[in-house]
Amino acid sequence: MTHHLGLLLWGEAGSSLNHVGIAPRDLNRFPRYTGGLLVQDVNGDKVLDPTVDKVVGGIVGAAPQGAKGQSATSPTGADGKPVLSGEVLRNAAFPPAAGGGKPNPGLLPVQFRAGDKPGLYRPTFELLGGNSYTFTLEAVASR
């Protein structure tokens, strides 16, 4: 089952951190980030390449012993490319003054899939040299 999560990202100067998505992990360069990398698409091609774009953080995965298949990914848009932070539209029912129908600055959409074991899954999203946030999701055995 996929869970839809969202996280607001803010840069050092206090402004929203846009154009960030989740790229696969690179344990050689970033061994701490076992759940993937947070990469800012600096060249605007919507291809998250940690060797070209800016790595701004990562995901530290924590799962039940022996669990397999858990993942945190960026959702894909109708064009087949990842939906990045700052691209998620606010509901059009919001008043125009509250940004109804416009992109929500800094909002990183996340699709999280629990692994094959019941128990607690705790992905921690961490900015390099900055803050972190841990989600706790409980997977239960189906009956």
Short mmCIF file of N, CA, C and O in Angstrom, two decimals:
data_model
loop_
_atom_site.label_atom_id
_atom_site.label_comp_id
_atom_site.label_asym_id
_atom_site.label_seq_id
_atom_site.Cartn_x
_atom_site.Cartn_y
_atom_site.Cartn_z
N MET A 1 0.84 -1.18 0.00
CA MET A 1 0.00 0.00 0.00
C MET A 1 0.88 1.25 0.00
O MET A 1 1.86 1.33 0.73
N THR A 2 0.53 2.21 -0.81
CA THR A 2 1.27 3.46 -0.91
C THR A 2 0.63 4.51 -0.02
O THR A 2 -0.58 4.68 -0.03
N HIS A 3 1.46 5.21 0.73
CA HIS A 3 1.01 6.31 1.58
C HIS A 3 1.53 7.61 0.98
O HIS A 3 2.70 7.69 0.58
N HIS A 4 0.68 8.61 0.92
CA HIS A 4 1.08 9.91 0.37
C HIS A 4 1.44 10.82 1.53
O HIS A 4 0.61 11.09 2.39
N LEU A 5 2.69 11.28 1.54
CA LEU A 5 3.20 12.15 2.59
C LEU A 5 3.62 13.46 1.97
O LEU A 5 3.87 13.55 0.77
N GLY A 6 3.73 14.47 2.80
CA GLY A 6 4.21 15.77 2.34
C GLY A 6 5.09 16.39 3.40
O GLY A 6 4.88 16.20 4.60
N LEU A 7 6.08 17.12 2.96
CA LEU A 7 7.04 17.73 3.86
C LEU A 7 7.41 19.10 3.31
O LEU A 7 7.74 19.23 2.13
N LEU A 8 7.34 20.13 4.16
CA LEU A 8 7.74 21.47 3.73
C LEU A 8 9.24 21.63 3.90
O LEU A 8 9.77 21.39 4.98
N LEU A 9 9.91 22.04 2.83
CA LEU A 9 11.35 22.24 2.85
C LEU A 9 11.68 23.72 2.83
O LEU A 9 11.11 24.48 2.04
N TRP A 10 12.61 24.11 3.70
CA TRP A 10 13.03 25.51 3.79
C TRP A 10 14.54 25.57 3.72
O TRP A 10 15.24 24.77 4.33
N GLY A 11 15.06 26.53 2.98
CA GLY A 11 16.50 26.72 2.83
C GLY A 11 17.09 27.48 4.00
O GLY A 11 16.38 27.92 4.92
N GLU A 12 18.40 27.67 3.96
CA GLU A 12 19.11 28.34 5.03
C GLU A 12 18.61 29.76 5.28
O GLU A 12 18.58 30.23 6.41
N ALA A 13 18.24 30.47 4.23
CA ALA A 13 17.80 31.86 4.36
C ALA A 13 16.33 31.97 4.78
O ALA A 13 15.80 33.07 4.87
N GLY A 14 15.67 30.82 5.02
CA GLY A 14 14.28 30.83 5.44
C GLY A 14 13.29 30.86 4.29
O GLY A 14 12.09 30.99 4.51
N SER A 15 13.78 30.73 3.06
CA SER A 15 12.87 30.70 1.92
C SER A 15 12.57 29.25 1.55
O SER A 15 13.32 28.34 1.89
N SER A 16 11.46 29.06 0.85
CA SER A 16 11.06 27.70 0.48
C SER A 16 12.11 27.09 -0.45
O SER A 16 12.73 27.77 -1.26
N LEU A 17 12.29 25.78 -0.31
CA LEU A 17 13.26 25.04 -1.10
C LEU A 17 12.49 24.28 -2.18
O LEU A 17 11.84 23.27 -1.90
N ASN A 18 12.55 24.79 -3.40
CA ASN A 18 11.78 24.23 -4.51
C ASN A 18 12.66 23.41 -5.44
O ASN A 18 13.88 23.46 -5.37
N HIS A 19 12.00 22.64 -6.30
CA HIS A 19 12.65 21.81 -7.33
C HIS A 19 13.45 20.66 -6.73
O HIS A 19 14.44 20.23 -7.29
N VAL A 20 12.99 20.14 -5.58
CA VAL A 20 13.65 19.01 -4.91
C VAL A 20 12.78 17.77 -5.09
O VAL A 20 11.56 17.84 -4.96
N GLY A 21 13.44 16.65 -5.37
CA GLY A 21 12.75 15.37 -5.47
C GLY A 21 13.62 14.29 -4.86
O GLY A 21 14.72 14.55 -4.36
N ILE A 22 13.12 13.06 -4.91
CA ILE A 22 13.82 11.93 -4.31
C ILE A 22 14.50 11.12 -5.41
O ILE A 22 13.84 10.65 -6.34
N ALA A 23 15.81 10.98 -5.27
CA ALA A 23 16.61 10.18 -6.21
C ALA A 23 17.05 8.90 -5.49
O ALA A 23 17.06 8.85 -4.26
N PRO A 24 17.42 7.87 -6.24
CA PRO A 24 17.91 6.64 -5.60
C PRO A 24 19.13 6.93 -4.73
O PRO A 24 19.87 7.88 -4.94
N ARG A 25 19.33 6.06 -3.77
CA ARG A 25 20.46 6.21 -2.85
C ARG A 25 21.79 6.02 -3.58
O ARG A 25 21.85 5.39 -4.63
N ASP A 26 22.83 6.60 -3.00
CA ASP A 26 24.20 6.45 -3.49
C ASP A 26 25.06 6.18 -2.26
O ASP A 26 25.60 7.10 -1.64
N LEU A 27 25.13 4.90 -1.87
CA LEU A 27 25.79 4.54 -0.62
C LEU A 27 27.30 4.79 -0.64
O LEU A 27 27.91 4.93 0.42
N ASN A 28 27.90 4.87 -1.82
CA ASN A 28 29.33 5.18 -1.89
C ASN A 28 29.60 6.62 -1.48
O ASN A 28 30.53 6.90 -0.74
N ARG A 29 28.79 7.55 -1.97
CA ARG A 29 28.98 8.97 -1.66
C ARG A 29 28.27 9.40 -0.38
O ARG A 29 28.73 10.28 0.33
N PHE A 30 27.10 8.81 -0.12
CA PHE A 30 26.27 9.21 1.03
C PHE A 30 25.79 7.96 1.77
O PHE A 30 24.61 7.59 1.69
N PRO A 31 26.69 7.28 2.50
CA PRO A 31 26.32 6.01 3.14
C PRO A 31 25.22 6.14 4.20
O PRO A 31 24.53 5.18 4.48
N ARG A 32 25.06 7.32 4.77
CA ARG A 32 24.04 7.54 5.80
C ARG A 32 22.62 7.45 5.23
O ARG A 32 21.69 7.02 5.90
N TYR A 33 22.46 7.84 3.97
CA TYR A 33 21.13 7.96 3.38
C TYR A 33 20.73 6.66 2.68
O TYR A 33 20.79 6.54 1.46
N THR A 34 20.27 5.72 3.49
CA THR A 34 19.91 4.39 3.00
C THR A 34 18.57 4.37 2.25
O THR A 34 18.27 3.41 1.55
N GLY A 35 17.77 5.42 2.41
CA GLY A 35 16.44 5.44 1.79
C GLY A 35 16.33 6.31 0.56
O GLY A 35 15.26 6.44 -0.02
N GLY A 36 17.42 6.95 0.14
CA GLY A 36 17.39 7.80 -1.04
C GLY A 36 18.00 9.16 -0.77
O GLY A 36 18.33 9.49 0.37
N LEU A 37 18.14 9.93 -1.83
CA LEU A 37 18.73 11.26 -1.74
C LEU A 37 17.70 12.33 -2.07
O LEU A 37 16.85 12.13 -2.94
N LEU A 38 17.78 13.46 -1.39
CA LEU A 38 16.98 14.62 -1.74
C LEU A 38 17.83 15.48 -2.66
O LEU A 38 18.89 15.98 -2.27
N VAL A 39 17.39 15.61 -3.91
CA VAL A 39 18.19 16.25 -4.94
C VAL A 39 17.40 17.42 -5.53
O VAL A 39 16.24 17.28 -5.90
N GLN A 40 18.08 18.58 -5.61
CA GLN A 40 17.47 19.76 -6.22
C GLN A 40 17.85 19.82 -7.70
O GLN A 40 19.04 19.81 -8.04
N ASP A 41 16.84 19.86 -8.54
CA ASP A 41 17.04 19.89 -9.99
C ASP A 41 17.51 21.30 -10.39
O ASP A 41 16.70 22.18 -10.62
N VAL A 42 18.82 21.50 -10.46
CA VAL A 42 19.36 22.84 -10.73
C VAL A 42 19.35 23.21 -12.21
O VAL A 42 19.35 24.39 -12.55
N ASN A 43 19.33 22.22 -13.10
CA ASN A 43 19.36 22.54 -14.53
C ASN A 43 17.98 22.51 -15.18
O ASN A 43 17.85 22.75 -16.38
N GLY A 44 16.93 22.20 -14.41
CA GLY A 44 15.56 22.28 -14.91
C GLY A 44 15.13 21.19 -15.87
O GLY A 44 14.08 21.31 -16.49
N ASP A 45 15.89 20.09 -15.96
CA ASP A 45 15.50 19.03 -16.89
C ASP A 45 14.58 17.99 -16.27
O ASP A 45 14.13 17.07 -16.94
N LYS A 46 14.29 18.13 -14.97
CA LYS A 46 13.43 17.21 -14.21
C LYS A 46 13.96 15.78 -14.19
O LYS A 46 13.22 14.83 -14.00
N VAL A 47 15.27 15.64 -14.39
CA VAL A 47 15.96 14.38 -14.21
C VAL A 47 16.85 14.57 -12.98
O VAL A 47 17.72 15.43 -12.96
N LEU A 48 16.58 13.80 -11.93
CA LEU A 48 17.31 13.96 -10.67
C LEU A 48 18.60 13.16 -10.72
O LEU A 48 18.61 11.96 -10.48
N ASP A 49 19.68 13.83 -11.04
CA ASP A 49 20.99 13.20 -11.18
C ASP A 49 21.93 13.79 -10.13
O ASP A 49 22.36 14.94 -10.26
N PRO A 50 22.26 13.02 -9.08
CA PRO A 50 23.12 13.55 -8.02
C PRO A 50 24.51 13.96 -8.48
O PRO A 50 25.19 14.70 -7.78
N THR A 51 24.94 13.51 -9.66
CA THR A 51 26.26 13.92 -10.14
C THR A 51 26.21 15.27 -10.87
O THR A 51 27.23 15.90 -11.06
N VAL A 52 25.01 15.70 -11.26
CA VAL A 52 24.83 16.96 -11.99
C VAL A 52 24.07 17.98 -11.13
O VAL A 52 24.43 19.15 -11.07
N ASP A 53 23.01 17.52 -10.48
CA ASP A 53 22.17 18.40 -9.66
C ASP A 53 22.72 18.49 -8.24
O ASP A 53 23.72 17.85 -7.90
N LYS A 54 22.06 19.27 -7.39
CA LYS A 54 22.55 19.54 -6.03
C LYS A 54 21.90 18.60 -5.01
O LYS A 54 20.68 18.61 -4.85
N VAL A 55 22.71 17.80 -4.33
CA VAL A 55 22.20 16.96 -3.24
C VAL A 55 22.02 17.87 -2.03
O VAL A 55 22.96 18.50 -1.56
N VAL A 56 20.76 17.97 -1.54
CA VAL A 56 20.46 18.85 -0.41
C VAL A 56 20.18 18.06 0.87
O VAL A 56 20.04 18.63 1.94
N GLY A 57 20.10 16.73 0.76
CA GLY A 57 19.84 15.90 1.93
C GLY A 57 19.57 14.48 1.52
O GLY A 57 19.91 14.06 0.41
N GLY A 58 18.94 13.75 2.44
CA GLY A 58 18.66 12.36 2.15
C GLY A 58 17.68 11.77 3.13
O GLY A 58 17.16 12.46 4.01
N ILE A 59 17.43 10.48 2.95
CA ILE A 59 16.46 9.76 3.77
C ILE A 59 17.19 8.64 4.49
O ILE A 59 17.86 7.82 3.85
N VAL A 60 17.05 8.61 5.80
CA VAL A 60 17.58 7.52 6.62
C VAL A 60 16.43 6.57 6.86
O VAL A 60 15.43 6.94 7.48
N GLY A 61 16.55 5.36 6.34
CA GLY A 61 15.47 4.39 6.47
C GLY A 61 15.58 3.58 7.75
O GLY A 61 16.68 3.26 8.19
N ALA A 62 14.45 3.29 8.36
CA ALA A 62 14.38 2.40 9.52
C ALA A 62 13.12 1.54 9.34
O ALA A 62 12.03 2.07 9.12
N ALA A 63 13.31 0.23 9.40
CA ALA A 63 12.21 -0.70 9.13
C ALA A 63 12.33 -1.91 10.04
O ALA A 63 13.36 -2.12 10.67
N PRO A 64 11.27 -2.72 10.13
CA PRO A 64 11.36 -3.96 10.92
C PRO A 64 12.49 -4.86 10.41
O PRO A 64 12.81 -4.85 9.22
N GLN A 65 13.06 -5.61 11.32
CA GLN A 65 14.16 -6.54 10.99
C GLN A 65 13.78 -7.43 9.80
O GLN A 65 12.72 -8.05 9.81
N GLY A 66 14.61 -7.44 8.77
CA GLY A 66 14.41 -8.31 7.62
C GLY A 66 13.40 -7.83 6.59
O GLY A 66 13.16 -8.52 5.60
N ALA A 67 12.82 -6.65 6.80
CA ALA A 67 11.83 -6.13 5.84
C ALA A 67 12.48 -5.80 4.52
O ALA A 67 13.61 -5.32 4.47
N LYS A 68 11.75 -6.04 3.44
CA LYS A 68 12.23 -5.74 2.09
C LYS A 68 11.12 -5.04 1.32
O LYS A 68 9.94 -5.29 1.56
N GLY A 69 11.51 -4.20 0.37
CA GLY A 69 10.54 -3.58 -0.52
C GLY A 69 10.08 -2.19 -0.12
O GLY A 69 9.36 -1.54 -0.88
N GLN A 70 10.48 -1.71 1.06
CA GLN A 70 10.06 -0.38 1.46
C GLN A 70 10.76 0.67 0.60
O GLN A 70 11.89 0.48 0.18
N SER A 71 10.04 1.78 0.31
CA SER A 71 10.63 2.81 -0.52
C SER A 71 9.93 4.14 -0.31
O SER A 71 8.76 4.20 0.03
N ALA A 72 10.69 5.20 -0.52
CA ALA A 72 10.17 6.57 -0.56
C ALA A 72 10.57 7.13 -1.91
O ALA A 72 11.76 7.13 -2.26
N THR A 73 9.60 7.58 -2.69
CA THR A 73 9.87 8.08 -4.03
C THR A 73 9.07 9.35 -4.28
O THR A 73 8.11 9.65 -3.58
N SER A 74 9.48 10.07 -5.31
CA SER A 74 8.69 11.21 -5.79
C SER A 74 7.58 10.67 -6.67
O SER A 74 7.83 9.77 -7.49
N PRO A 75 6.37 11.21 -6.53
CA PRO A 75 5.33 10.78 -7.46
C PRO A 75 5.67 11.27 -8.87
O PRO A 75 6.46 12.21 -9.04
N THR A 76 5.08 10.65 -9.87
CA THR A 76 5.31 11.10 -11.24
C THR A 76 4.08 11.82 -11.76
O THR A 76 2.94 11.47 -11.42
N GLY A 77 4.33 12.84 -12.56
CA GLY A 77 3.24 13.61 -13.15
C GLY A 77 2.74 12.97 -14.42
O GLY A 77 3.24 11.91 -14.85
N ALA A 78 1.79 13.61 -15.08
CA ALA A 78 1.22 13.10 -16.32
C ALA A 78 2.28 12.99 -17.42
O ALA A 78 2.15 12.16 -18.32
N ASP A 79 3.36 13.79 -17.31
CA ASP A 79 4.43 13.76 -18.30
C ASP A 79 5.46 12.66 -18.03
O ASP A 79 6.44 12.52 -18.75
N GLY A 80 5.24 11.87 -16.95
CA GLY A 80 6.15 10.79 -16.60
C GLY A 80 7.38 11.24 -15.83
O GLY A 80 8.23 10.44 -15.48
N LYS A 81 7.48 12.53 -15.53
CA LYS A 81 8.63 13.08 -14.78
C LYS A 81 8.22 13.27 -13.33
O LYS A 81 7.04 13.36 -13.01
N PRO A 82 9.21 13.32 -12.42
CA PRO A 82 8.87 13.46 -11.00
C PRO A 82 8.22 14.80 -10.68
O PRO A 82 8.56 15.82 -11.29
N VAL A 83 7.28 14.77 -9.75
CA VAL A 83 6.69 16.00 -9.22
C VAL A 83 7.62 16.47 -8.11
O VAL A 83 7.83 15.75 -7.13
N LEU A 84 8.18 17.66 -8.27
CA LEU A 84 9.18 18.18 -7.34
C LEU A 84 8.57 19.13 -6.33
O LEU A 84 7.42 19.57 -6.48
N SER A 85 9.35 19.45 -5.30
CA SER A 85 8.85 20.39 -4.29
C SER A 85 8.53 21.73 -4.97
O SER A 85 9.21 22.16 -5.89
N GLY A 86 7.46 22.35 -4.50
CA GLY A 86 7.02 23.61 -5.07
C GLY A 86 6.14 23.47 -6.29
O GLY A 86 5.70 24.47 -6.86
N GLU A 87 5.85 22.23 -6.71
CA GLU A 87 5.00 22.01 -7.89
C GLU A 87 3.61 21.49 -7.55
O GLU A 87 2.75 21.43 -8.42
N VAL A 88 3.40 21.09 -6.30
CA VAL A 88 2.10 20.54 -5.89
C VAL A 88 1.11 21.70 -5.80
O VAL A 88 1.38 22.70 -5.12
N LEU A 89 -0.01 21.56 -6.49
CA LEU A 89 -1.01 22.62 -6.48
C LEU A 89 -1.89 22.56 -5.24
O LEU A 89 -2.31 21.48 -4.82
N ARG A 90 -2.15 23.72 -4.66
CA ARG A 90 -3.14 23.81 -3.58
C ARG A 90 -4.51 23.59 -4.20
O ARG A 90 -4.75 23.90 -5.37
N ASN A 91 -5.42 23.09 -3.40
CA ASN A 91 -6.78 22.85 -3.86
C ASN A 91 -7.39 24.17 -4.35
O ASN A 91 -7.22 25.22 -3.73
N ALA A 92 -8.11 24.12 -5.45
CA ALA A 92 -8.73 25.31 -6.02
C ALA A 92 -9.81 25.87 -5.11
O ALA A 92 -10.23 27.03 -5.27
N ALA A 93 -10.28 25.08 -4.13
CA ALA A 93 -11.31 25.56 -3.20
C ALA A 93 -10.74 26.57 -2.19
O ALA A 93 -11.50 27.28 -1.54
N PHE A 94 -9.40 26.62 -2.05
CA PHE A 94 -8.81 27.64 -1.18
C PHE A 94 -9.11 29.02 -1.77
O PHE A 94 -9.12 29.18 -2.99
N PRO A 95 -9.30 30.01 -0.93
CA PRO A 95 -9.51 31.36 -1.47
C PRO A 95 -8.27 31.82 -2.25
O PRO A 95 -7.15 31.40 -1.93
N PRO A 96 -8.46 32.66 -3.26
CA PRO A 96 -7.30 33.14 -4.03
C PRO A 96 -6.22 33.77 -3.14
O PRO A 96 -5.03 33.59 -3.40
N ALA A 97 -6.61 34.44 -2.09
CA ALA A 97 -5.62 35.07 -1.19
C ALA A 97 -4.77 34.02 -0.48
O ALA A 97 -3.64 34.30 -0.06
N ALA A 98 -5.29 32.79 -0.34
CA ALA A 98 -4.54 31.70 0.30
C ALA A 98 -3.83 30.83 -0.74
O ALA A 98 -3.32 29.77 -0.41
N GLY A 99 -3.81 31.29 -1.99
CA GLY A 99 -3.10 30.56 -3.04
C GLY A 99 -3.88 29.43 -3.66
O GLY A 99 -3.28 28.49 -4.20
N GLY A 100 -5.18 29.48 -3.62
CA GLY A 100 -6.00 28.42 -4.21
C GLY A 100 -5.63 28.14 -5.65
O GLY A 100 -5.56 29.05 -6.46
N GLY A 101 -5.36 26.87 -5.96
CA GLY A 101 -5.02 26.45 -7.31
C GLY A 101 -3.60 26.75 -7.74
O GLY A 101 -3.21 26.42 -8.84
N LYS A 102 -2.82 27.38 -6.87
CA LYS A 102 -1.43 27.72 -7.20
C LYS A 102 -0.47 26.76 -6.50
O LYS A 102 -0.83 26.11 -5.52
N PRO A 103 0.77 26.67 -6.98
CA PRO A 103 1.75 25.77 -6.35
C PRO A 103 2.00 26.15 -4.89
O PRO A 103 2.00 27.33 -4.53
N ASN A 104 2.22 25.12 -4.08
CA ASN A 104 2.51 25.31 -2.66
C ASN A 104 4.04 25.35 -2.50
O ASN A 104 4.70 24.31 -2.63
N PRO A 105 4.63 26.52 -2.25
CA PRO A 105 6.09 26.64 -2.18
C PRO A 105 6.70 25.70 -1.15
O PRO A 105 6.23 25.60 -0.01
N GLY A 106 7.74 24.99 -1.56
CA GLY A 106 8.50 24.12 -0.66
C GLY A 106 7.88 22.78 -0.32
O GLY A 106 8.52 21.97 0.34
N LEU A 107 6.66 22.50 -0.77
CA LEU A 107 6.01 21.24 -0.41
C LEU A 107 6.57 20.10 -1.25
O LEU A 107 6.41 20.05 -2.47
N LEU A 108 7.24 19.16 -0.56
CA LEU A 108 7.81 17.96 -1.21
C LEU A 108 6.81 16.82 -1.11
O LEU A 108 6.51 16.36 -0.01
N PRO A 109 6.26 16.37 -2.24
CA PRO A 109 5.36 15.22 -2.19
C PRO A 109 6.18 13.92 -2.12
O PRO A 109 7.21 13.80 -2.78
N VAL A 110 5.71 12.97 -1.31
CA VAL A 110 6.41 11.70 -1.13
C VAL A 110 5.41 10.56 -1.24
O VAL A 110 4.33 10.61 -0.66
N GLN A 111 5.79 9.53 -2.00
CA GLN A 111 5.03 8.28 -2.01
C GLN A 111 5.84 7.29 -1.20
O GLN A 111 6.97 6.96 -1.59
N PHE A 112 5.27 6.82 -0.09
CA PHE A 112 5.98 5.86 0.75
C PHE A 112 5.27 4.52 0.68
O PHE A 112 4.06 4.43 0.85
N ARG A 113 6.06 3.48 0.45
CA ARG A 113 5.54 2.12 0.42
C ARG A 113 6.22 1.33 1.52
O ARG A 113 7.44 1.27 1.59
N ALA A 114 5.40 0.73 2.40
CA ALA A 114 5.94 -0.12 3.46
C ALA A 114 6.47 -1.41 2.86
O ALA A 114 6.08 -1.81 1.75
N GLY A 115 7.37 -2.05 3.58
CA GLY A 115 7.96 -3.30 3.12
C GLY A 115 7.06 -4.49 3.37
O GLY A 115 5.87 -4.37 3.67
N ASP A 116 7.64 -5.68 3.30
CA ASP A 116 6.89 -6.93 3.38
C ASP A 116 6.68 -7.46 4.79
O ASP A 116 6.12 -8.54 4.96
N LYS A 117 7.12 -6.73 5.81
CA LYS A 117 6.96 -7.18 7.21
C LYS A 117 6.08 -6.21 7.97
O LYS A 117 6.15 -5.00 7.76
N PRO A 118 5.25 -6.72 8.88
CA PRO A 118 4.48 -5.81 9.74
C PRO A 118 5.42 -5.14 10.74
O PRO A 118 6.48 -5.66 11.05
N GLY A 119 5.02 -3.98 11.20
CA GLY A 119 5.81 -3.26 12.19
C GLY A 119 5.93 -1.79 11.84
O GLY A 119 5.20 -1.28 10.99
N LEU A 120 6.85 -1.11 12.53
CA LEU A 120 7.02 0.33 12.36
C LEU A 120 8.08 0.65 11.32
O LEU A 120 9.18 0.11 11.33
N TYR A 121 7.71 1.56 10.42
CA TYR A 121 8.63 2.08 9.41
C TYR A 121 8.82 3.56 9.75
O TYR A 121 7.85 4.29 9.93
N ARG A 122 10.10 3.98 9.85
CA ARG A 122 10.39 5.35 10.27
C ARG A 122 11.41 6.00 9.33
O ARG A 122 12.59 6.09 9.66
N PRO A 123 10.96 6.49 8.18
CA PRO A 123 11.89 7.23 7.32
C PRO A 123 12.16 8.62 7.90
O PRO A 123 11.23 9.33 8.28
N THR A 124 13.43 8.98 7.99
CA THR A 124 13.82 10.30 8.46
C THR A 124 14.34 11.10 7.28
O THR A 124 15.30 10.68 6.62
N PHE A 125 13.71 12.22 6.99
CA PHE A 125 14.11 13.12 5.91
C PHE A 125 15.00 14.18 6.53
O PHE A 125 14.60 14.85 7.48
N GLU A 126 16.21 14.32 5.98
CA GLU A 126 17.21 15.18 6.61
C GLU A 126 17.85 16.08 5.57
O GLU A 126 18.24 15.61 4.49
N LEU A 127 17.95 17.37 5.88
CA LEU A 127 18.68 18.29 5.02
C LEU A 127 20.13 18.33 5.46
O LEU A 127 20.42 18.26 6.67
N LEU A 128 21.06 18.42 4.52
CA LEU A 128 22.48 18.48 4.86
C LEU A 128 22.72 19.69 5.77
O LEU A 128 22.38 20.81 5.42
N GLY A 129 23.29 19.44 6.94
CA GLY A 129 23.59 20.52 7.87
C GLY A 129 22.36 21.25 8.38
O GLY A 129 22.45 22.37 8.86
N GLY A 130 21.19 20.62 8.28
CA GLY A 130 19.96 21.30 8.67
C GLY A 130 19.06 20.44 9.52
O GLY A 130 19.52 19.57 10.26
N ASN A 131 17.80 20.66 9.38
CA ASN A 131 16.79 19.97 10.18
C ASN A 131 16.45 18.61 9.59
O ASN A 131 16.78 18.31 8.45
N SER A 132 15.74 17.83 10.41
CA SER A 132 15.25 16.54 9.95
C SER A 132 13.84 16.33 10.49
O SER A 132 13.42 16.97 11.45
N TYR A 133 13.12 15.42 9.84
CA TYR A 133 11.77 15.07 10.27
C TYR A 133 11.58 13.58 10.05
O TYR A 133 11.92 13.06 8.98
N THR A 134 11.03 12.90 11.06
CA THR A 134 10.78 11.47 10.97
C THR A 134 9.29 11.19 10.93
O THR A 134 8.55 11.67 11.78
N PHE A 135 8.87 10.43 9.93
CA PHE A 135 7.50 9.93 9.86
C PHE A 135 7.49 8.54 10.50
O PHE A 135 8.46 7.77 10.34
N THR A 136 6.42 8.20 11.20
CA THR A 136 6.25 6.84 11.73
C THR A 136 4.98 6.26 11.12
O THR A 136 3.91 6.83 11.28
N LEU A 137 5.14 5.15 10.42
CA LEU A 137 4.01 4.45 9.81
C LEU A 137 4.02 3.03 10.32
O LEU A 137 5.07 2.39 10.39
N GLU A 138 2.85 2.52 10.67
CA GLU A 138 2.75 1.15 11.15
C GLU A 138 2.08 0.28 10.11
O GLU A 138 0.95 0.55 9.67
N ALA A 139 2.78 -0.77 9.71
CA ALA A 139 2.23 -1.75 8.77
C ALA A 139 1.71 -2.93 9.59
O ALA A 139 2.40 -3.42 10.48
N VAL A 140 0.49 -3.33 9.33
CA VAL A 140 -0.10 -4.47 10.03
C VAL A 140 -0.30 -5.62 9.06
O VAL A 140 -0.48 -5.41 7.86
N ALA A 141 -0.25 -6.82 9.58
CA ALA A 141 -0.44 -8.00 8.74
C ALA A 141 -1.89 -8.03 8.27
O ALA A 141 -2.81 -7.75 9.03
N SER A 142 -2.09 -8.36 7.00
CA SER A 142 -3.45 -8.46 6.47
C SER A 142 -4.11 -9.72 7.01
O SER A 142 -3.46 -10.72 7.27
N ARG A 143 -5.40 -9.64 7.16
CA ARG A 143 -6.15 -10.77 7.74
C ARG A 143 -6.90 -11.51 6.69
O ARG A 143 -7.37 -11.08 5.76
#
